[in-house]
C-alpha positions as semicolon CSV with decimal commas, in nm:
position;residue;x (nm);y (nm);z (nm)
1;X;0,041;0,023;0,022
2;X;0,307;0,233;0,058
3;X;0,425;0,195;-0,273
4;X;0,094;0,222;-0,398
5;X;0,051;0,554;-0,226
6;X;0,377;0,715;-0,349
7;X;0,317;0,671;-0,656
8;X;-0,021;0,824;-0,588
9;X;0,133;1,149;-0,388
10;X;0,359;1,229;-0,714
11;X;0,054;1,234;-0,937
12;X;-0,134;1,462;-0,671
13;X;0,171;1,681;-0,586
14;X;0,208;1,782;-0,971
15;X;-0,111;1,778;-1,117
16;X;-0,352;1,833;-0,797
17;X;-0,657;1,677;-0,624
18;X;-0,839;1,815;-0,897
19;X;-0,611;1,727;-1,226
20;X;-0,539;1,412;-1,106
21;X;-0,814;1,113;-1,278
22;X;-0,857;0,814;-1,133
23;X;-0,740;0,641;-1,429
24;X;-0,338;0,816;-1,421
25;X;-0,324;0,763;-1,062
26;X;-0,440;0,390;-1,138
27;X;-0,155;0,377;-1,343
28;X;0,053;0,494;-1,124
29;X;-0,054;0,314;-0,880
30;X;-0,037;0,005;-1,050
31;X;-0,405;-0,096;-0,982
32;X;-0,665;-0,156;-1,157
33;X;-1,016;0,030;-1,084
34;X;-1,193;-0,209;-0,908
35;X;-0,844;-0,300;-0,657
36;X;-0,841;0,072;-0,589
37;X;-1,233;0,100;-0,509
38;X;-1,137;-0,224;-0,274
39;X;-0,908;-0,017;-0,064
40;X;-1,023;0,305;-0,107
41;X;-1,390;0,442;-0,140
42;X;-1,319;0,832;-0,349
43;X;-1,002;0,965;-0,517
44;X;-1,052;1,232;-0,215
45;X;-1,014;0,937;0,057
46;X;-0,686;0,846;-0,203
47;X;-0,553;1,166;-0,167
48;X;-0,641;1,169;0,220
49;X;-0,373;0,850;0,264
50;X;-0,148;1,043;0,034
51;X;-0,114;1,366;0,219
52;X;-0,088;1,179;0,559
53;X;0,207;0,986;0,362
54;X;0,340;1,266;0,219
55;X;0,355;1,440;0,573
56;X;0,445;1,205;0,718
57;X;0,746;1,104;0,519
58;X;0,837;1,446;0,493
59;X;0,849;1,477;0,897
60;X;1,091;1,126;0,943
61;X;1,339;1,233;0,677
62;X;1,334;1,638;0,864
63;X;1,364;1,520;1,170
64;X;1,710;1,241;1,053
65;X;1,887;1,591;0,918
66;X;1,833;1,782;1,278
67;X;1,925;1,534;1,432
68;X;2,224;1,501;1,314
69;X;2,302;1,882;1,391
70;X;2,413;1,985;1,735
71;X;2,306;2,368;1,780
72;X;1,986;2,561;1,717
73;X;2,151;2,767;1,385
74;X;2,272;2,431;1,287
75;X;1,930;2,281;1,281
76;X;1,783;2,600;1,177
77;X;2,054;2,577;0,881
78;X;1,931;2,210;0,806
79;X;1,587;2,287;0,772
80;X;1,614;2,606;0,557
81;X;1,878;2,340;0,348
82;X;1,585;2,112;0,361
83;X;1,336;2,282;0,188
84;X;1,566;2,501;-0,072
85;X;1,663;2,121;-0,166
86;X;1,283;2,095;-0,209
87;X;1,176;2,314;-0,444
88;X;1,459;2,317;-0,740
89;X;1,391;2,063;-1,049
90;X;1,201;1,769;-1,098
91;X;1,134;1,767;-0,702
92;X;1,021;2,166;-0,637
93;X;0,827;2,147;-0,974
94;X;0,659;1,838;-0,841
95;X;0,564;2,077;-0,565
96;X;0,415;2,045;-0,204
97;X;0,131;1,835;-0,119
98;X;0,079;2,069;0,204
99;X;0,166;2,397;0,016
100;X;-0,110;2,253;-0,274
101;X;-0,407;2,132;-0,096
102;X;-0,399;2,469;0,138
103;X;-0,447;2,610;-0,215
104;X;-0,656;2,417;-0,360
105;X;-0,884;2,237;-0,139
106;X;-0,821;2,405;0,243
107;X;-1,106;2,648;0,152
108;X;-1,412;2,427;0,061
109;X;-1,316;2,077;0,286
110;X;-1,288;2,164;0,625
111;X;-1,134;1,812;0,700
112;X;-0,838;1,932;0,490
113;X;-0,854;2,224;0,653
114;X;-0,718;2,052;0,930
115;X;-0,493;1,868;0,810
116;X;-0,351;2,142;0,630
117;X;-0,358;2,376;0,991
118;X;-0,182;2,091;1,140
119;X;0,084;1,996;0,872
120;X;0,180;2,463;0,904
121;X;0,184;2,416;1,319
122;X;0,365;2,112;1,339
123;X;0,639;2,309;1,120
124;X;0,571;2,648;1,279
125;X;0,627;2,503;1,597
126;X;0,897;2,296;1,480
127;X;1,089;2,612;1,367
128;X;1,018;2,763;1,680
129;X;1,198;2,459;1,924
130;X;1,531;2,584;1,711
131;X;1,489;2,925;1,736
132;X;1,453;2,884;2,088
133;X;1,748;2,640;2,095
134;X;1,982;2,859;1,921
135;X;1,882;3,133;2,163
136;X;1,950;2,890;2,424
137;X;2,341;2,803;2,302
138;X;2,387;3,144;2,261
139;X;2,369;3,099;1,838
140;X;2,113;3,306;1,761
141;X;2,001;3,649;1,891
142;X;1,815;3,603;2,213
143;X;1,609;3,945;2,052
144;X;1,471;3,742;1,802
145;X;1,068;3,734;1,874
146;X;1,099;3,362;1,853
147;X;0,682;3,334;1,775
148;X;0,661;3,578;1,488
149;X;1,015;3,490;1,360
150;X;0,896;3,105;1,362
151;X;0,528;3,214;1,126
152;X;0,819;3,431;0,906
153;X;1,009;3,147;0,827
154;X;0,695;2,918;0,822
155;X;0,565;3,146;0,521
156;X;0,886;3,180;0,353
157;X;0,932;2,790;0,356
158;X;0,620;2,792;0,207
159;X;0,720;2,991;-0,024
160;X;1,011;2,838;-0,185
161;X;0,748;2,533;-0,235
162;X;0,554;2,735;-0,464
163;X;0,837;2,908;-0,637
164;X;1,026;2,575;-0,671
165;X;0,734;2,428;-0,920
166;X;0,878;2,736;-1,114
167;X;1,191;2,568;-1,188
168;X;1,441;2,768;-0,983
169;X;1,782;2,606;-1,008
170;X;1,926;2,433;-0,711
171;X;2,210;2,782;-0,709
172;X;1,932;3,008;-0,631
173;X;1,728;2,776;-0,358
174;X;2,014;2,748;-0,225
175;X;2,111;3,117;-0,248
176;X;1,769;3,195;-0,067
177;X;1,858;2,953;0,229
178;X;2,136;3,107;0,274
179;X;2,011;3,438;0,316
180;X;1,772;3,400;0,514
181;X;1,966;3,247;0,812
182;X;2,215;3,558;0,767
183;X;1,878;3,724;0,769
184;X;1,871;3,666;1,175
185;X;2,197;3,670;1,255
């Protein structure tokens, strides 16, 4: 099931919920229409499962990167680089399922809006945690307002994912990530 969802989330990231057809999803997932409907009641259920898989995978990958760093500054840099690195080339053009769902579905689907809000709140809380760590270990200025800065960085990171759909280069996105870090010191 995870392999099938991994393929479905690629289709949803590239085409959006409304742009993805059941035929495309079936082909990508290597499932017949009958098999899809045995596993999921409808396209929305596939999307919800793919969304949850996407956020779980990205959170796991990010946590692994952050755990390898020691200071708040280093961890924050790793997070900025993670988002910058996800925002160029094929990965960048595929886009972010959270940003896509926020733009396409959250206004009309309360359950989806709640999932998007949870994902964004989780990212903002992590940013705040890293800022607080950096302030306590002396690698970031104590004068930063951790709440406002975390929110600003969240907006920046989600902007990375949207801008990445336009075909930016790795050098452009890494330069933006490094500049964001310089703004904090």
